[in-house]
Amino acid sequence: MFPLLLKPVRRKKPAAPVKPVTKTVVKTLTVDGRALPLTIRQNPRATRMTLRIEPGGRALKMTIPTGLPEREITQFLDRHQAWLASRLARFSGESVLEEGGIIFVRGVAHRIERTGRLRGVTESVVVDDEAVLRVSGASEHLGRRIADFLKKEARRDLEQLAPAHALNVGRRIKSMTLRDTRSRWGSCAVDGALNFSWRIVMAPPYVIDYLAAHEVAHLKEMNHGPNFWALCERLCPHTADARHWLKRNGTLLHAIDFT
């Protein structure tokens, strides 16, 4: 008798985990006569519909559970028309830069005044107890000239504040970059590179100081745990007030169009 020959059993490899499938649709929603891009994103983990206004009030974003009927989405948007109109009204007229308009510098309202000269620096001055931002150049370059001024002022503030906070926590800043970010006011990389939104210079000084302290605190605590917030409070005693200010007013700073 020959021994029974058995074929070796091939074990099947475990199936790779299936990533949730997401589907995104971009539409246009009209709110109080204003047409806005609306991004609708299906999320398998979502249990309810959520709607938010993007920073600056220029777009809307909606997250819905997978397979939700179109009529439920429409009904949800219809029910929130009044809410959207009231929130978006905060951006009306505040995002336009023009002569005689207002721009904030370190929390102080400045009246915009064109000098009428094609060349010259943009400068903040006080005239008859009124803060004025004098801007040279052609009218079509007004926004860019103001943005360049704000970038310069933001860098001047943050290059003083951030290193001072870093010295207090015994950490080194590798580099510092200013950008026009919309999703966050700042960030800190693991290698010590800091990134800030230059629009923060329009906020009051204690808010600017908080942002610098916040990102420097990440050099020591790369999280948002209790130790991180305790360090923020130590570096900037106005942390709570500054966070509240940004929550209420931050999106208005993003709404200003400098193009």
Coordinates of N, CA and C in Angstrom, one line a residue, residues 28-191:
T28 N -24.3 74.1 -7.0 CA -24.4 75.6 -6.7 C -25.7 75.8 -5.9
L29 N -25.6 76.5 -4.7 CA -26.8 76.7 -3.9 C -26.9 78.3 -3.8
T30 N -28.2 78.7 -4.1 CA -28.4 80.1 -4.0 C -29.0 80.5 -2.6
V31 N -28.4 81.4 -1.9 CA -28.8 81.8 -0.6 C -29.0 83.3 -0.6
D32 N -30.3 83.7 -0.4 CA -30.6 85.1 -0.4 C -30.1 85.9 -1.6
G33 N -30.2 85.2 -2.8 CA -29.8 85.8 -4.1 C -28.3 85.7 -4.4
R34 N -27.6 85.0 -3.5 CA -26.1 84.8 -3.7 C -25.8 83.4 -4.0
A35 N -25.2 83.1 -5.2 CA -24.9 81.8 -5.6 C -23.5 81.4 -5.0
L36 N -23.5 80.2 -4.3 CA -22.3 79.7 -3.7 C -22.1 78.3 -4.1
P37 N -20.8 77.9 -4.3 CA -20.5 76.5 -4.6 C -20.8 75.7 -3.3
L38 N -21.5 74.5 -3.5 CA -21.8 73.6 -2.4 C -21.2 72.3 -2.7
T39 N -20.3 71.8 -1.8 CA -19.6 70.5 -1.9 C -20.4 69.6 -1.0
I40 N -21.0 68.5 -1.6 CA -21.7 67.5 -0.8 C -20.8 66.2 -0.8
R41 N -20.4 65.8 0.3 CA -19.6 64.6 0.5 C -20.3 63.5 1.2
Q42 N -20.3 62.3 0.6 CA -20.9 61.2 1.3 C -19.8 60.5 2.1
N43 N -20.2 60.2 3.4 CA -19.2 59.6 4.3 C -19.9 58.4 5.0
P44 N -19.4 57.2 4.7 CA -20.0 56.0 5.3 C -20.1 56.0 6.8
R45 N -19.3 56.8 7.5 CA -19.3 56.9 8.9 C -20.3 57.9 9.5
A46 N -20.7 58.8 8.6 CA -21.7 59.8 9.0 C -23.0 59.2 9.4
T47 N -23.6 59.8 10.5 CA -24.9 59.3 11.0 C -25.9 60.4 10.8
R48 N -25.5 61.6 10.4 CA -26.5 62.7 10.2 C -25.9 63.7 9.2
M49 N -26.7 64.6 8.7 CA -26.2 65.6 7.8 C -25.6 66.8 8.6
T50 N -24.5 67.3 8.1 CA -23.9 68.5 8.7 C -23.6 69.5 7.5
L51 N -23.7 70.8 7.9 CA -23.5 71.8 6.9 C -22.7 72.9 7.5
R52 N -21.7 73.4 6.8 CA -20.8 74.4 7.3 C -20.5 75.4 6.3
I53 N -20.2 76.6 6.7 CA -19.7 77.7 5.8 C -18.2 77.7 5.8
E54 N -17.6 77.6 4.7 CA -16.1 77.6 4.6 C -15.6 79.0 5.0
P55 N -14.3 79.0 5.5 CA -13.7 80.2 5.9 C -13.8 81.3 4.8
G56 N -14.3 82.5 5.2 CA -14.4 83.6 4.2 C -15.8 83.7 3.7
G57 N -16.7 82.7 3.9 CA -18.0 82.7 3.4 C -18.2 82.6 1.9
R58 N -17.2 82.0 1.3 CA -17.2 81.9 -0.2 C -17.8 80.6 -0.7
A59 N -17.9 79.6 0.2 CA -18.4 78.3 -0.2 C -19.0 77.6 0.9
L60 N -19.8 76.5 0.6 CA -20.5 75.7 1.6 C -20.0 74.3 1.5
K61 N -20.0 73.6 2.6 CA -19.6 72.2 2.6 C -20.6 71.3 3.4
M62 N -21.0 70.2 2.8 CA -22.0 69.4 3.5 C -21.6 68.0 3.5
T63 N -21.8 67.3 4.6 CA -21.4 65.9 4.8 C -22.7 65.1 5.1
I64 N -22.9 64.0 4.3 CA -24.1 63.2 4.5 C -23.8 61.7 4.6
P65 N -24.7 61.0 5.2 CA -24.5 59.5 5.2 C -24.6 59.0 3.8
T66 N -24.0 57.8 3.5 CA -24.1 57.2 2.2 C -25.5 56.8 1.9
G67 N -25.9 57.0 0.6 CA -27.1 56.5 0.1 C -28.3 57.4 0.5
L68 N -28.1 58.6 1.0 CA -29.2 59.4 1.5 C -30.0 59.9 0.3
P69 N -31.4 59.8 0.3 CA -32.2 60.2 -0.8 C -32.0 61.7 -1.1
E70 N -32.1 62.1 -2.4 CA -31.9 63.5 -2.8 C -32.9 64.4 -2.2
R71 N -34.1 63.9 -2.0 CA -35.2 64.8 -1.4 C -34.9 65.2 0.0
E72 N -34.2 64.3 0.8 CA -33.9 64.6 2.2 C -32.8 65.7 2.2
I73 N -31.9 65.6 1.2 CA -30.8 66.7 1.2 C -31.5 68.0 0.8
T74 N -32.4 68.0 -0.1 CA -33.0 69.2 -0.6 C -33.8 69.8 0.6
Q75 N -34.6 69.0 1.3 CA -35.4 69.5 2.4 C -34.5 70.0 3.5
F76 N -33.4 69.4 3.8 CA -32.4 69.9 4.8 C -31.9 71.3 4.4
L77 N -31.5 71.4 3.2 CA -31.0 72.7 2.7 C -32.1 73.8 2.8
D78 N -33.3 73.4 2.4 CA -34.4 74.4 2.5 C -34.7 74.9 3.9
R79 N -34.6 73.9 4.8 CA -34.8 74.3 6.3 C -33.7 75.2 6.8
H80 N -32.6 75.2 6.2 CA -31.4 76.0 6.7 C -31.2 77.2 5.9
Q81 N -32.1 77.6 5.0 CA -31.9 78.8 4.2 C -31.8 80.0 5.1
A82 N -32.7 80.2 6.1 CA -32.6 81.3 7.0 C -31.4 81.4 7.8
W83 N -30.9 80.2 8.3 CA -29.7 80.2 9.1 C -28.5 80.6 8.2
L84 N -28.4 80.1 7.0 CA -27.3 80.4 6.1 C -27.3 81.9 5.8
A85 N -28.5 82.4 5.5 CA -28.6 83.9 5.1 C -28.1 84.8 6.3
S86 N -28.5 84.4 7.5 CA -28.1 85.2 8.6 C -26.6 85.2 8.8
R87 N -26.0 84.0 8.7 CA -24.6 83.8 8.9 C -23.8 84.5 7.7
L88 N -24.3 84.3 6.5 CA -23.5 84.9 5.4 C -23.7 86.4 5.3
A89 N -24.7 87.0 6.0 CA -24.8 88.4 6.0 C -23.7 89.1 6.7
R90 N -23.0 88.3 7.6 CA -21.8 88.9 8.3 C -20.7 89.3 7.3
F91 N -20.7 88.6 6.1 CA -19.6 88.9 5.2 C -20.0 90.0 4.2
S92 N -21.2 90.4 4.2 CA -21.7 91.4 3.2 C -21.0 92.7 3.3
G93 N -20.3 93.1 2.3 CA -19.6 94.4 2.3 C -18.3 94.5 3.1
E94 N -18.0 93.5 3.8 CA -16.8 93.6 4.7 C -15.6 93.0 3.9
S95 N -15.8 92.4 2.8 CA -14.7 91.8 2.1 C -14.2 92.7 0.9
V96 N -14.8 93.8 0.7 CA -14.4 94.7 -0.4 C -13.4 95.7 0.1
L97 N -12.3 95.8 -0.6 CA -11.2 96.8 -0.3 C -11.3 97.9 -1.3
E98 N -11.6 99.1 -0.8 CA -11.7 100.3 -1.7 C -11.3 101.5 -0.9
E99 N -11.1 102.6 -1.6 CA -10.7 103.8 -0.9 C -11.9 104.3 -0.1
G100 N -11.6 104.7 1.2 CA -12.6 105.0 2.1 C -13.1 103.9 2.9
G101 N -12.8 102.7 2.5 CA -13.2 101.5 3.3 C -12.3 101.3 4.5
I102 N -12.6 100.2 5.2 CA -11.9 99.9 6.4 C -11.1 98.6 6.3
I103 N -9.9 98.6 6.9 CA -9.0 97.4 7.0 C -8.5 97.5 8.4
F104 N -8.4 96.3 9.1 CA -7.9 96.3 10.4 C -6.4 95.9 10.4
V105 N -5.7 96.6 11.2 CA -4.3 96.3 11.4 C -4.0 96.2 13.0
R106 N -3.7 95.0 13.4 CA -3.5 94.7 14.8 C -4.8 95.1 15.6
G107 N -5.9 94.8 15.1 CA -7.2 95.1 15.8 C -7.7 96.5 15.7
V108 N -7.0 97.4 15.0 CA -7.4 98.8 14.9 C -7.9 99.1 13.5
A109 N -9.1 99.6 13.4 CA -9.7 99.9 12.2 C -9.0 101.1 11.5
H110 N -8.5 100.9 10.3 CA -7.8 101.9 9.5 C -8.7 102.3 8.3
R111 N -8.9 103.6 8.1 CA -9.5 104.0 6.8 C -8.5 103.9 5.7
I112 N -8.9 103.3 4.6 CA -8.0 103.2 3.4 C -8.0 104.5 2.6
E113 N -6.8 105.0 2.4 CA -6.7 106.3 1.6 C -5.6 106.1 0.6
R114 N -5.9 106.3 -0.7 CA -5.0 106.2 -1.7 C -4.2 107.6 -1.8
T115 N -2.9 107.5 -2.0 CA -2.1 108.7 -2.0 C -2.1 109.4 -3.3
G116 N -2.5 108.6 -4.4 CA -2.6 109.2 -5.7 C -1.2 109.1 -6.5
R117 N -0.2 108.6 -5.7 CA 1.1 108.4 -6.4 C 1.3 107.0 -6.8
L118 N 1.9 106.8 -7.9 CA 2.1 105.5 -8.5 C 3.2 104.7 -7.7
R119 N 4.1 105.4 -7.1 CA 5.2 104.8 -6.3 C 5.1 105.3 -4.9
G120 N 5.7 104.5 -4.0 CA 5.7 104.9 -2.6 C 5.3 103.7 -1.7
V121 N 5.6 103.9 -0.4 CA 5.3 102.8 0.5 C 3.9 102.9 1.1
T122 N 3.4 101.7 1.5 CA 2.1 101.7 2.2 C 2.4 101.9 3.7
E123 N 1.7 102.8 4.3 CA 2.1 103.1 5.7 C 0.8 103.4 6.5
S124 N 0.9 103.1 7.8 CA -0.1 103.4 8.8 C 0.2 104.7 9.5
V125 N -0.7 105.6 9.5 CA -0.5 106.9 10.1 C -1.8 107.3 10.9
V126 N -1.6 108.3 11.7 CA -2.8 108.8 12.5 C -3.0 110.2 12.0
V127 N -4.2 110.5 11.6 CA -4.6 111.9 11.1 C -5.8 112.3 11.9
D128 N -5.7 113.4 12.7 CA -6.8 113.9 13.5 C -7.4 112.8 14.3
D129 N -6.6 112.0 15.0 CA -7.0 111.0 15.9 C -7.6 109.8 15.2
E130 N -7.5 109.7 13.9 CA -8.0 108.6 13.1 C -6.9 107.8 12.5
A131 N -7.0 106.5 12.6 CA -6.0 105.6 12.0 C -6.2 105.5 10.5
V132 N -5.2 105.8 9.7 CA -5.4 105.8 8.2 C -4.3 104.9 7.6
L133 N -4.6 104.1 6.6 CA -3.7 103.3 5.9 C -3.5 103.9 4.5
R134 N -2.4 104.6 4.3 CA -2.1 105.3 3.0 C -1.5 104.3 2.1
V135 N -2.1 104.2 0.9 CA -1.6 103.2 -0.1 C -1.3 103.9 -1.4
S136 N -0.2 103.7 -2.0 CA 0.2 104.2 -3.3 C -0.1 103.2 -4.3
G137 N 0.1 103.6 -5.6 CA -0.1 102.7 -6.7 C -1.4 102.9 -7.4
A138 N -1.6 102.2 -8.5 CA -2.8 102.2 -9.3 C -4.0 101.6 -8.5
S139 N -5.2 102.0 -8.7 CA -6.3 101.5 -8.0 C -6.5 100.0 -8.1
E140 N -6.2 99.5 -9.3 CA -6.4 98.0 -9.5 C -5.4 97.2 -8.7
H141 N -4.4 97.9 -8.1 CA -3.4 97.2 -7.3 C -3.6 97.4 -5.8
L142 N -4.7 98.0 -5.5 CA -4.9 98.4 -4.1 C -4.9 97.2 -3.1
G143 N -5.6 96.1 -3.5 CA -5.6 94.9 -2.7 C -4.3 94.3 -2.5
R144 N -3.5 94.2 -3.6 CA -2.2 93.6 -3.5 C -1.2 94.4 -2.6
R145 N -1.3 95.7 -2.8 CA -0.5 96.6 -2.0 C -0.8 96.5 -0.5
I146 N -2.0 96.4 -0.1 CA -2.4 96.2 1.3 C -2.0 94.8 1.8
A147 N -2.1 93.8 1.0 CA -1.7 92.5 1.4 C -0.2 92.4 1.6
D148 N 0.6 93.1 0.8 CA 2.0 93.1 0.9 C 2.4 93.8 2.2
F149 N 1.7 94.9 2.6 CA 1.9 95.6 3.8 C 1.6 94.7 5.0
L150 N 0.5 94.0 5.0 CA 0.1 93.1 6.1 C 1.1 92.0 6.3
K151 N 1.5 91.4 5.2 CA 2.5 90.3 5.3 C 3.8 90.8 6.0
K152 N 4.2 92.0 5.6 CA 5.5 92.5 6.2 C 5.3 92.8 7.7
E153 N 4.1 93.3 8.1 CA 3.8 93.6 9.5 C 3.7 92.3 10.3
A154 N 3.0 91.3 9.6 CA 2.8 90.0 10.3 C 4.2 89.3 10.6
R155 N 5.1 89.4 9.6 CA 6.4 88.8 9.8 C 7.2 89.5 10.9
R156 N 7.1 90.8 10.9 CA 7.8 91.6 12.0 C 7.3 91.1 13.3
D157 N 6.0 91.0 13.5 CA 5.4 90.6 14.8 C 5.8 89.2 15.2
L158 N 5.6 88.3 14.3 CA 5.8 86.8 14.6 C 7.3 86.5 14.7
E159 N 8.2 87.2 14.0 CA 9.6 87.0 14.2 C 10.1 87.5 15.5
Q160 N 9.3 88.3 16.2 CA 9.7 88.7 17.6 C 9.0 87.8 18.6
L161 N 7.8 87.5 18.4 CA 7.0 86.7 19.4 C 7.4 85.2 19.5
A162 N 7.5 84.6 18.3 CA 7.7 83.1 18.3 C 9.1 82.8 18.9
P163 N 10.2 83.4 18.5 CA 11.5 83.1 19.2 C 11.5 83.3 20.7
A164 N 10.8 84.4 21.1 CA 10.7 84.6 22.6 C 10.0 83.5 23.3
H165 N 8.9 83.0 22.7 CA 8.2 81.8 23.3 C 9.1 80.6 23.2
A166 N 9.8 80.4 22.1 CA 10.6 79.2 22.0 C 11.7 79.2 23.0
L167 N 12.2 80.3 23.3 CA 13.3 80.4 24.4 C 12.7 80.0 25.7
N168 N 11.5 80.3 26.0 CA 10.8 80.0 27.3 C 10.6 78.5 27.4
V169 N 10.4 77.8 26.3 CA 10.2 76.3 26.4 C 11.4 75.5 26.1
G170 N 12.5 76.2 25.8 CA 13.8 75.5 25.5 C 13.8 74.7 24.2
R171 N 13.1 75.2 23.2 CA 13.1 74.6 21.9 C 13.6 75.5 20.8
R172 N 14.0 74.9 19.7 CA 14.5 75.7 18.6 C 13.5 75.7 17.4
I173 N 13.4 76.9 16.8 CA 12.6 77.0 15.6 C 13.5 76.8 14.4
K174 N 13.1 75.8 13.6 CA 13.9 75.6 12.4 C 13.7 76.6 11.3
S175 N 12.5 76.9 11.0 CA 12.1 77.9 10.0 C 10.7 78.5 10.3
M176 N 10.4 79.6 9.7 CA 9.1 80.2 9.8 C 8.6 80.7 8.5
T177 N 7.4 80.3 8.1 CA 6.8 80.6 6.8 C 5.5 81.3 7.0
L178 N 5.2 82.3 6.2 CA 3.9 82.9 6.2 C 3.2 82.6 4.9
R179 N 1.9 82.2 5.1 CA 1.1 81.8 3.9 C -0.3 82.3 4.1
D180 N -1.1 82.2 3.1 CA -2.5 82.6 3.1 C -3.3 81.3 3.3
T181 N -3.2 80.7 4.4 CA -3.9 79.4 4.7 C -5.4 79.7 5.1
R182 N -6.3 78.8 4.7 CA -7.7 78.9 5.1 C -8.2 77.9 6.1
S183 N -7.6 76.7 6.1 CA -8.0 75.7 7.0 C -7.5 75.8 8.4
R184 N -6.4 76.5 8.6 CA -5.9 76.7 9.9 C -5.1 78.0 10.0
W185 N -4.9 78.5 11.2 CA -4.1 79.7 11.4 C -2.7 79.5 11.5
G186 N -2.3 78.3 11.8 CA -0.8 78.0 11.9 C -0.6 76.5 12.0
S187 N 0.6 76.1 11.9 CA 1.0 74.7 12.0 C 2.4 74.6 12.5
C188 N 2.8 73.4 13.0 CA 4.1 73.1 13.5 C 4.5 71.7 13.0
A189 N 5.6 71.6 12.3 CA 6.1 70.3 11.8 C 7.0 69.7 12.9
V190 N 7.2 68.4 12.8 CA 8.0 67.7 13.8 C 9.4 68.2 13.8
D191 N 9.9 68.7 12.6 CA 11.3 69.2 12.6 C 11.4 70.6 13.1

